PDB file of C-alpha atoms in Angstrom:
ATOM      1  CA  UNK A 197     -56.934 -46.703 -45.359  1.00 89.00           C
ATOM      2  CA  UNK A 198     -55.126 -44.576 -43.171  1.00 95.00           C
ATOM      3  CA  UNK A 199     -55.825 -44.641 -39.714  1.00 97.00           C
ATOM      4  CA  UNK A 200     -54.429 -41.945 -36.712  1.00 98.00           C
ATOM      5  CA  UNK A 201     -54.038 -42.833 -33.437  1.00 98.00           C
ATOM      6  CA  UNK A 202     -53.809 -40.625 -30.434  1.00 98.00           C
ATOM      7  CA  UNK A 203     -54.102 -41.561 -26.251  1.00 98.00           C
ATOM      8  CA  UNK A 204     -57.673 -41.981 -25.732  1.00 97.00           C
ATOM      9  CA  UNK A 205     -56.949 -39.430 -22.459  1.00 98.00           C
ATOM     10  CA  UNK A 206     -54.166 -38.325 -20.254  1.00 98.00           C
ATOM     11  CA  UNK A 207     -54.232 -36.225 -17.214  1.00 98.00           C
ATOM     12  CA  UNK A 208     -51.651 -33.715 -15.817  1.00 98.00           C
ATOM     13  CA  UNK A 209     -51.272 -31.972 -12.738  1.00 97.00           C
ATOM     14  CA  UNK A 210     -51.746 -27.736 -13.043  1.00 97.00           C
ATOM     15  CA  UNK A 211     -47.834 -26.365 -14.025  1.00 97.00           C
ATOM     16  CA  UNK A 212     -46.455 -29.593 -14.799  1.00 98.00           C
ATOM     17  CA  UNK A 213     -45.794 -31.002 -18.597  1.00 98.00           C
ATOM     18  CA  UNK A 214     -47.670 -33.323 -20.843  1.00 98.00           C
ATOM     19  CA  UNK A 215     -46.662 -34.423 -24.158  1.00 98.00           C
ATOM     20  CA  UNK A 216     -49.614 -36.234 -26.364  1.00 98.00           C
ATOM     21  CA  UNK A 217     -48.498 -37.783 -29.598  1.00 98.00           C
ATOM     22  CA  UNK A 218     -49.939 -38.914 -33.112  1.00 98.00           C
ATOM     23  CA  UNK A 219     -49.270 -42.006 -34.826  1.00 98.00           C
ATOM     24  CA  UNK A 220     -49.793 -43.506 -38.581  1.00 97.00           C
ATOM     25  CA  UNK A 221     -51.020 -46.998 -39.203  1.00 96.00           C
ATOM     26  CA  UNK A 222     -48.814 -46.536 -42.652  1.00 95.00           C
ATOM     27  CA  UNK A 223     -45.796 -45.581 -41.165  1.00 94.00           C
ATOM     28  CA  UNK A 224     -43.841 -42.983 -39.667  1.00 96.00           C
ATOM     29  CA  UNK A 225     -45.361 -39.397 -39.216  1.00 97.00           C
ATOM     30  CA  UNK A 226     -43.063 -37.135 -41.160  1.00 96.00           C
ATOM     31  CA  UNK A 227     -43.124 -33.545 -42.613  1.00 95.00           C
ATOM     32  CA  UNK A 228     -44.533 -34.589 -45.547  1.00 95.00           C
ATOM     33  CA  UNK A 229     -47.555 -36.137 -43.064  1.00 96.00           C
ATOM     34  CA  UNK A 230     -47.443 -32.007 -42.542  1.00 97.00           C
ATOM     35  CA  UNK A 231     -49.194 -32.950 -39.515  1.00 98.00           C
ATOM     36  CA  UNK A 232     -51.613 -29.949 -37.715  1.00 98.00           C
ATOM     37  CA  UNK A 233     -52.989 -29.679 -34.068  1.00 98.00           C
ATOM     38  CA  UNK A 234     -55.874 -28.187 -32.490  1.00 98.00           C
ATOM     39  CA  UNK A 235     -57.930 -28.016 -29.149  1.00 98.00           C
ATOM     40  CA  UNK A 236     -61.284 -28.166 -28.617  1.00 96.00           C
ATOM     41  CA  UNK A 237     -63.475 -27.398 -25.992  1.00 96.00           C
ATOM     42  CA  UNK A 238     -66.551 -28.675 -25.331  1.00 93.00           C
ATOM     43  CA  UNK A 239     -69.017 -27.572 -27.871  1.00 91.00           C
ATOM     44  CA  UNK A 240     -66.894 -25.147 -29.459  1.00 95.00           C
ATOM     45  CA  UNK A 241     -65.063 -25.248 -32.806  1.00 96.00           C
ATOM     46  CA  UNK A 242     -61.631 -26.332 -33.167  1.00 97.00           C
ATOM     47  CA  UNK A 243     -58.633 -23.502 -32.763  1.00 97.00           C
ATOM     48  CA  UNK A 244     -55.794 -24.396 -34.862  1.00 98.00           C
ATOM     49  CA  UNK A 245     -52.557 -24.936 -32.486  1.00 98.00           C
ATOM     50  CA  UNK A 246     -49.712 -25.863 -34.786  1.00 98.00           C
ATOM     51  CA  UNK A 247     -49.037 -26.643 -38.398  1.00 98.00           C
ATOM     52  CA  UNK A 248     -46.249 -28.531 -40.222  1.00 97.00           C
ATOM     53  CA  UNK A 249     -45.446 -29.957 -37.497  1.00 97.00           C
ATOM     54  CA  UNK A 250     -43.358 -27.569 -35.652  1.00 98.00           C
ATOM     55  CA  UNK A 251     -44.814 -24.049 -36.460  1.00 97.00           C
ATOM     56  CA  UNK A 252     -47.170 -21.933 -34.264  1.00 98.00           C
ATOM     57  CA  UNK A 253     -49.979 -19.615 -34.983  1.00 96.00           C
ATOM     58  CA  UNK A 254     -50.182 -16.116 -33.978  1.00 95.00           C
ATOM     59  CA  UNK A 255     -52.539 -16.880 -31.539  1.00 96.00           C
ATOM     60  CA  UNK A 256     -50.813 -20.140 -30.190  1.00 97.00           C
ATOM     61  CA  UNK A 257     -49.596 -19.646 -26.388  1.00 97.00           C
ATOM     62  CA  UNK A 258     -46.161 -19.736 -26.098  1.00 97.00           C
ATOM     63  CA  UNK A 259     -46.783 -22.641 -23.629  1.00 98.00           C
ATOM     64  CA  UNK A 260     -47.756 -25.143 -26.478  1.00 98.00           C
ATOM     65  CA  UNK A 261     -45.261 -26.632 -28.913  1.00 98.00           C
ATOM     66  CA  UNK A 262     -44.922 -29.369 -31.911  1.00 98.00           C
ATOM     67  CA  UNK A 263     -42.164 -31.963 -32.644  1.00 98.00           C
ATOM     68  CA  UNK A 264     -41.659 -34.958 -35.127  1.00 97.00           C
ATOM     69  CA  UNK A 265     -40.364 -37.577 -32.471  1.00 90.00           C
ATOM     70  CA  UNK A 266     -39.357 -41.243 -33.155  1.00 91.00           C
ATOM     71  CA  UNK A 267     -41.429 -41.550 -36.056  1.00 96.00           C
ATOM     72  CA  UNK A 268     -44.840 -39.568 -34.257  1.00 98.00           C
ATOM     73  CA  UNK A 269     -46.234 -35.909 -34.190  1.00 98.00           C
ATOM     74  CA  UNK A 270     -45.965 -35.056 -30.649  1.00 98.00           C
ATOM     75  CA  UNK A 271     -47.946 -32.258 -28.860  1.00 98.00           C
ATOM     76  CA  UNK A 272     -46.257 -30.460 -25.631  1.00 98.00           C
ATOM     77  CA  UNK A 273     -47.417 -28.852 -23.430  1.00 98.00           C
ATOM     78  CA  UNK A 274     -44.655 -27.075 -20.518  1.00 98.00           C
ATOM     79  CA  UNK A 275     -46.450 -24.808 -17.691  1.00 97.00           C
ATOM     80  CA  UNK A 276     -50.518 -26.159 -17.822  1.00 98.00           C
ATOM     81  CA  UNK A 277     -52.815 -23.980 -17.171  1.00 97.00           C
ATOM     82  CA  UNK A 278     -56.198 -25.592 -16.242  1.00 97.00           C
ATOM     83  CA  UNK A 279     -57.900 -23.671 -19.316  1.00 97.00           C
ATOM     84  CA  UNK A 280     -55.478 -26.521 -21.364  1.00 98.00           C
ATOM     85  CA  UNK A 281     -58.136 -29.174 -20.070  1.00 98.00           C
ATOM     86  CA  UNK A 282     -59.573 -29.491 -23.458  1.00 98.00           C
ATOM     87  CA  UNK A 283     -59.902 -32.285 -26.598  1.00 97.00           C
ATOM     88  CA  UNK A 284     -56.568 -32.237 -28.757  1.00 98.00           C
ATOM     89  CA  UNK A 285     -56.853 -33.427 -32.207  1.00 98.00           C
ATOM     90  CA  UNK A 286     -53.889 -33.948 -34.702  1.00 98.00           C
ATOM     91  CA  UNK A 287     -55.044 -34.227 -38.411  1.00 98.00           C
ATOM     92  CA  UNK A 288     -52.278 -35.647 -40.825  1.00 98.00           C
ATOM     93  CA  UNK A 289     -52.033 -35.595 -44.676  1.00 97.00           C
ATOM     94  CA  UNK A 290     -51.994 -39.047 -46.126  1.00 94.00           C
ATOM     95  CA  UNK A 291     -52.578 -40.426 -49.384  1.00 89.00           C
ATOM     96  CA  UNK A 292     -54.485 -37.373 -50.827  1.00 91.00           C
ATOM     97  CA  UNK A 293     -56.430 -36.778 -48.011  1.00 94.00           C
ATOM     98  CA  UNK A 294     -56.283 -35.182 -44.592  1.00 97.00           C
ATOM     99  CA  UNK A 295     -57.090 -38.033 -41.614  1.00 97.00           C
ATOM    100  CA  UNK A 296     -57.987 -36.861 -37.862  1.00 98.00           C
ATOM    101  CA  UNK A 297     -56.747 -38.564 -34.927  1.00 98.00           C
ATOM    102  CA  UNK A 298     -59.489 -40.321 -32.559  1.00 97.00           C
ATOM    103  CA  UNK A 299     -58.262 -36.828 -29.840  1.00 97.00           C
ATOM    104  CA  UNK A 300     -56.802 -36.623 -26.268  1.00 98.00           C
ATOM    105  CA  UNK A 301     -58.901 -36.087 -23.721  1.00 97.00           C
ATOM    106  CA  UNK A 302     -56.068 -33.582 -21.412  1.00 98.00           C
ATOM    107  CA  UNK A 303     -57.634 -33.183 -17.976  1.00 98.00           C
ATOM    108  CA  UNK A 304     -55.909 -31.101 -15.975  1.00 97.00           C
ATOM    109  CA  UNK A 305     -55.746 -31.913 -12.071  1.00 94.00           C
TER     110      UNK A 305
ATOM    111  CA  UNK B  14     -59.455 -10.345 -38.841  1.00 88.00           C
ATOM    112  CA  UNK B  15     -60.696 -13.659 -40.526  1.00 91.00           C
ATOM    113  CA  UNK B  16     -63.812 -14.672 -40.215  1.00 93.00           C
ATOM    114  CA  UNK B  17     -65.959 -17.828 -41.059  1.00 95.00           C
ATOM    115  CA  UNK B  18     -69.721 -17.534 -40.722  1.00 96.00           C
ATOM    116  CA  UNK B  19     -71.618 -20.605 -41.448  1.00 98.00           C
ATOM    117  CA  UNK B  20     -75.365 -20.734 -41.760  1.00 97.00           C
ATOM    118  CA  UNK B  21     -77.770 -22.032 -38.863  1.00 97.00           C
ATOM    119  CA  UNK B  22     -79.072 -25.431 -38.054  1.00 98.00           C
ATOM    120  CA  UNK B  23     -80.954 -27.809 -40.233  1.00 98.00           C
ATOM    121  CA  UNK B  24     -83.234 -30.702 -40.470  1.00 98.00           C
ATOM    122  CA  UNK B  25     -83.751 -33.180 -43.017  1.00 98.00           C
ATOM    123  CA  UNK B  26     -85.020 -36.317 -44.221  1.00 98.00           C
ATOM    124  CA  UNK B  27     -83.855 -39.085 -45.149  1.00 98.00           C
ATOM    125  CA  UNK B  28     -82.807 -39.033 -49.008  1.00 97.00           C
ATOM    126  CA  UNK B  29     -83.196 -35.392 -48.783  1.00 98.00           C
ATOM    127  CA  UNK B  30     -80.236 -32.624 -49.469  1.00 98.00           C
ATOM    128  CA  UNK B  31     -78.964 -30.068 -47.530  1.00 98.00           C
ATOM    129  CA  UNK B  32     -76.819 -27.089 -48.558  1.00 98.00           C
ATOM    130  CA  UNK B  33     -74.455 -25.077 -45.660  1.00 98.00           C
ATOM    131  CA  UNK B  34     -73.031 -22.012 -45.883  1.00 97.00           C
ATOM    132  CA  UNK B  35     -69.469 -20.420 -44.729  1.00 96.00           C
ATOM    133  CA  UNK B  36     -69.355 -16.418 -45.603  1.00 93.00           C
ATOM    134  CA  UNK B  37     -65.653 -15.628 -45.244  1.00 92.00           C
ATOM    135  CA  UNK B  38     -64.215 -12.203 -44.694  1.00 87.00           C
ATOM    136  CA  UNK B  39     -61.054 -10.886 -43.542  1.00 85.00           C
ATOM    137  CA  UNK B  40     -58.767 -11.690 -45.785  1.00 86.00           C
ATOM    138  CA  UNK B  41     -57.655 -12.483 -49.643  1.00 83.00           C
ATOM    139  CA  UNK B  42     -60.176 -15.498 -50.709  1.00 82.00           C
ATOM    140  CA  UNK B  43     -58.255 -16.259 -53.693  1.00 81.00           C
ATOM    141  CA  UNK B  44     -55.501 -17.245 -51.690  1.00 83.00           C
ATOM    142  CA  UNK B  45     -57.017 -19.667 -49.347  1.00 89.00           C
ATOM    143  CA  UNK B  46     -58.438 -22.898 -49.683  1.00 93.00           C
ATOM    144  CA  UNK B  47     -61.466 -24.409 -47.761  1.00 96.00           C
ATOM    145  CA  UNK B  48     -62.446 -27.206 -46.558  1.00 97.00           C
ATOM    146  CA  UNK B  49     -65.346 -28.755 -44.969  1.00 98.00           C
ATOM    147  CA  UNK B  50     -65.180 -31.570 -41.944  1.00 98.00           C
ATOM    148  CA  UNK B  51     -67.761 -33.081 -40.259  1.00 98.00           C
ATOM    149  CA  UNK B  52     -68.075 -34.493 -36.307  1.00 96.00           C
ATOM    150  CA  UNK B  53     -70.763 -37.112 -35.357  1.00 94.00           C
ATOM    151  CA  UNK B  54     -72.283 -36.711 -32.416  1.00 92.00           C
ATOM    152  CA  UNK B  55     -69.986 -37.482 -29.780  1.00 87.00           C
ATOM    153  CA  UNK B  56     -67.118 -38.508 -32.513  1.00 88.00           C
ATOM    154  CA  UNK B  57     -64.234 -37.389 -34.221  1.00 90.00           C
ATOM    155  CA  UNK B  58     -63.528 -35.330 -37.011  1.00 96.00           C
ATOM    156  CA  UNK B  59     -63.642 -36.565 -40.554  1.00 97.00           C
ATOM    157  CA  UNK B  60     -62.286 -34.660 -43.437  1.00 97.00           C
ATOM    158  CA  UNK B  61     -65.232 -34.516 -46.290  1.00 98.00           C
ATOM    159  CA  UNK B  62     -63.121 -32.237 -49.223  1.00 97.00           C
ATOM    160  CA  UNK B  63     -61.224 -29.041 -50.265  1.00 96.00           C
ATOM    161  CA  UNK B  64     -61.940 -25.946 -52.632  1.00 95.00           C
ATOM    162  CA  UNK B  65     -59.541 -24.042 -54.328  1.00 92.00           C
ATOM    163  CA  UNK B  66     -61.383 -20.349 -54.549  1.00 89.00           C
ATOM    164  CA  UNK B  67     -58.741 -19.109 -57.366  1.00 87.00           C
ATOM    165  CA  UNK B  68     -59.612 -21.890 -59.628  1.00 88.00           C
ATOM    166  CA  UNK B  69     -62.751 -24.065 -58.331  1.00 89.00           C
ATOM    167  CA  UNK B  70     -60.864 -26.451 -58.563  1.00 94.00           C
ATOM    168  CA  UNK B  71     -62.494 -29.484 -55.867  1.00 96.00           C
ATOM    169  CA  UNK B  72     -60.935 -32.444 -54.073  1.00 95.00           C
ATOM    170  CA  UNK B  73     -63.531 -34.718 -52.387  1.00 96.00           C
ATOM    171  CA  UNK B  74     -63.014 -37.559 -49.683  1.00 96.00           C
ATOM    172  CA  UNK B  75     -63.374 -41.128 -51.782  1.00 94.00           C
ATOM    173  CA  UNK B  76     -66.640 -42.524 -48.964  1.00 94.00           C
ATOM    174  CA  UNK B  77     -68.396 -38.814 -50.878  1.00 95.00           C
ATOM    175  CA  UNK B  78     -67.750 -38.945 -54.316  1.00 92.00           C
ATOM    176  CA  UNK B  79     -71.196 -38.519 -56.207  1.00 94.00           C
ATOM    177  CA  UNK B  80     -73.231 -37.364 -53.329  1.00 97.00           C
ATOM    178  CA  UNK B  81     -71.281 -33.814 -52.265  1.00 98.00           C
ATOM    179  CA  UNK B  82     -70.798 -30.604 -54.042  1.00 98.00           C
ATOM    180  CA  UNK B  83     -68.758 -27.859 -53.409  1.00 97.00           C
ATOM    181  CA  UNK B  84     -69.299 -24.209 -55.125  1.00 95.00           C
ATOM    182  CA  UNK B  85     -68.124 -20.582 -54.000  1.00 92.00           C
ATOM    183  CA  UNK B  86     -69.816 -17.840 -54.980  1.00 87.00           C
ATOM    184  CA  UNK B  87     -67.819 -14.714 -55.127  1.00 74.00           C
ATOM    185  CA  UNK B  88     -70.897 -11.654 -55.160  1.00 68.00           C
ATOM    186  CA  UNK B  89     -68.675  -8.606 -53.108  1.00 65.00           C
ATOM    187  CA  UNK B  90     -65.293  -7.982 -53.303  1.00 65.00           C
ATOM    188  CA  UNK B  91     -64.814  -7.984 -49.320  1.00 73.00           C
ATOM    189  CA  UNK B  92     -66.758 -11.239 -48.487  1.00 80.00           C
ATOM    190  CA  UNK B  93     -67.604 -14.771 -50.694  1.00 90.00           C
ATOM    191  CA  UNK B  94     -69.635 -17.519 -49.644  1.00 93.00           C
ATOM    192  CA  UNK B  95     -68.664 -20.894 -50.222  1.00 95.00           C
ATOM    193  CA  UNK B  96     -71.226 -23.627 -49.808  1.00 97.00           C
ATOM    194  CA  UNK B  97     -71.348 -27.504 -49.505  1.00 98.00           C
ATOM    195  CA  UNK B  98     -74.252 -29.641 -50.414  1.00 98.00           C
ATOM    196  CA  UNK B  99     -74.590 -33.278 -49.600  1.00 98.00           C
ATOM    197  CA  UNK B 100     -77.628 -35.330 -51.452  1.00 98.00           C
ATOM    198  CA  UNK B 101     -79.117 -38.771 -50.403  1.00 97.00           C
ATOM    199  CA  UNK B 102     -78.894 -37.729 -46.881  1.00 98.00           C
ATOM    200  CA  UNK B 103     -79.063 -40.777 -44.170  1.00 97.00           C
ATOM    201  CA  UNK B 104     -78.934 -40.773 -40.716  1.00 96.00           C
ATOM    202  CA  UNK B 105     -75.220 -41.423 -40.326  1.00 96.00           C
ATOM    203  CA  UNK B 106     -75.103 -37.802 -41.968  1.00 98.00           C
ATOM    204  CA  UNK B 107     -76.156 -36.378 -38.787  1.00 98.00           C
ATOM    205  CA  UNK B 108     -73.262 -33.755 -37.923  1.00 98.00           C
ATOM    206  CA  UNK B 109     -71.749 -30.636 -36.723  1.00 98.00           C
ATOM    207  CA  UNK B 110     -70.015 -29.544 -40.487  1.00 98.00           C
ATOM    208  CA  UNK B 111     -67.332 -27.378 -39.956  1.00 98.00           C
ATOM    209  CA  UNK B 112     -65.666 -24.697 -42.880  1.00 98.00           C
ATOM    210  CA  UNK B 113     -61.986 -24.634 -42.383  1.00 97.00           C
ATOM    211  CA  UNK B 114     -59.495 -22.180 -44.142  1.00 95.00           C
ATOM    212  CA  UNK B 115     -56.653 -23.995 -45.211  1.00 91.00           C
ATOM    213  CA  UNK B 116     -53.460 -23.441 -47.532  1.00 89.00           C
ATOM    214  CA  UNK B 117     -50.479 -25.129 -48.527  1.00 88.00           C
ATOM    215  CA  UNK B 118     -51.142 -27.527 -45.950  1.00 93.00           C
ATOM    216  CA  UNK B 119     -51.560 -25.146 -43.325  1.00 92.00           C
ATOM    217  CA  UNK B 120     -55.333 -25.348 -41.272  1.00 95.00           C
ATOM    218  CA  UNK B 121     -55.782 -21.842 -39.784  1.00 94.00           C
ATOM    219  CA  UNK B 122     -59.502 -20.338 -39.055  1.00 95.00           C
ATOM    220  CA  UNK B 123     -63.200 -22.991 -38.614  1.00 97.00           C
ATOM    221  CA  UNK B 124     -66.587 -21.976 -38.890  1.00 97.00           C
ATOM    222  CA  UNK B 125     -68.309 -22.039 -36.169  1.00 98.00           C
ATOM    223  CA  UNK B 126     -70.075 -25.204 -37.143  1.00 98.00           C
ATOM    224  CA  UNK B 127     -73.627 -26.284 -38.259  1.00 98.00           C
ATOM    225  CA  UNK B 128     -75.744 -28.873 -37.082  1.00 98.00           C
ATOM    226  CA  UNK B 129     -77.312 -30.920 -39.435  1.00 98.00           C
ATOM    227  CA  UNK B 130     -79.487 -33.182 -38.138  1.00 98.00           C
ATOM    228  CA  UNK B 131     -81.151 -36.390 -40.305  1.00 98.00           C
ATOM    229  CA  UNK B 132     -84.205 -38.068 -39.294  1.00 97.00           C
ATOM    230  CA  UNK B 133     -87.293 -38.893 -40.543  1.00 94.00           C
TER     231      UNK B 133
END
């Protein structure tokens, strides 16, 4: 069974950078893991961030962007605004099936 | 622009069903996929299966086979309704399920989310 891992939390000061990542207990994250991120605010539904990895939604701020980096799906985020403290979940394909990450708690201060 | 509407909250028993809702409009059904997730209180996400409107064709999660269903029911040509039902409900059910437009591996648009809620 797959499992994702993400940092349980992370904190960053207001304009600085943050990168959270996204690991697979079955090996590296890949394109083919065609991992996806979103954010989450407190209860609200997800908003989709990225897909495959690297590629934005119309609605994603410029601000965010996705990477495949030493075997992970990484999360950036260059310029925080303190509207980016939120809960960041990646979701990976694995085996058939789409797995979420545990989420980062980003708290921005 | 797309939209997900899923249906209000719900309570159940235990061992009883309950069937959600997600009316989408905004865009070509046929082409999209759904899929429905599910967060515990306080928890993460899980993923709980996929529908392929163009076919009906269904993918379900392995820990739901034989107690979830998923149907769409196409009635207008500028909305359809897709619906999941999940049987022999237990506490652990209790949930916030989500509808979530996805394609070719791509997860776009959620519902905003309905609470389920299982006790007796």
């Amino acid at each position: 069974q797959t499992v994702v891992t993400q940092e349980p939390s992370l904190t960053v000061s207001p304009g600085g950078t943050v990168t959270l990542t996204c690991t697979s207990n079955t090996g590296a994250v890949t394109s083919s893991s065609y991992p996806n991120w979103f954010q989450q605010n407190p209860g609200q539904a997800p908003r989709a961030l990225i897909y495959s990895a690297t590629n934005k939604h119309s609605w994603t701020p410029a601000r965010f962007s996705g990477s495949l980096l030493g075997g992970k799906a990484a999360l950036t985020l260059s310029g925080v605004q303190s509207e980016d403290e939120a809960e960041y979940y990646c979701l990976l394909y694995s085996g058939g099936s789409w797995v979420f990450g545990g989420g980062t708690k980003l708290t921005v201060l | 622009q797309v939209q997900l509407v899923q249906s209000g909250t719900e309570v159940k028993r235990p061992g009883a069903s309950v069937k959600v809702s997600c009316k989408a409009s905004g865009y070509t059904f046929t082409s999209f996929g759904i899929s429905w997730v599910r967060q515990a209180p306080g928890q993460g996400f899980e993923w709980m299966g996929h529908i392929n409107p163009y076919n009906g064709f269904t993918d379900y999660a392995q820990k739901f086979q034989g107690r979830l269903t998923m149907t769409t029911d196409t009635s207008t040509t500028s909305t359809t309704t897709f619906y999941i039902e999940l049987r022999s409900l237990r506490s652990d059910d209790t949930a916030v399920y989500y509808c979530a437009r996805d394609h070719d591996y791509v997860w776009g648009s959620w519902g905003q989310g309905t609470l389920v809620t299982v006790s007796s």
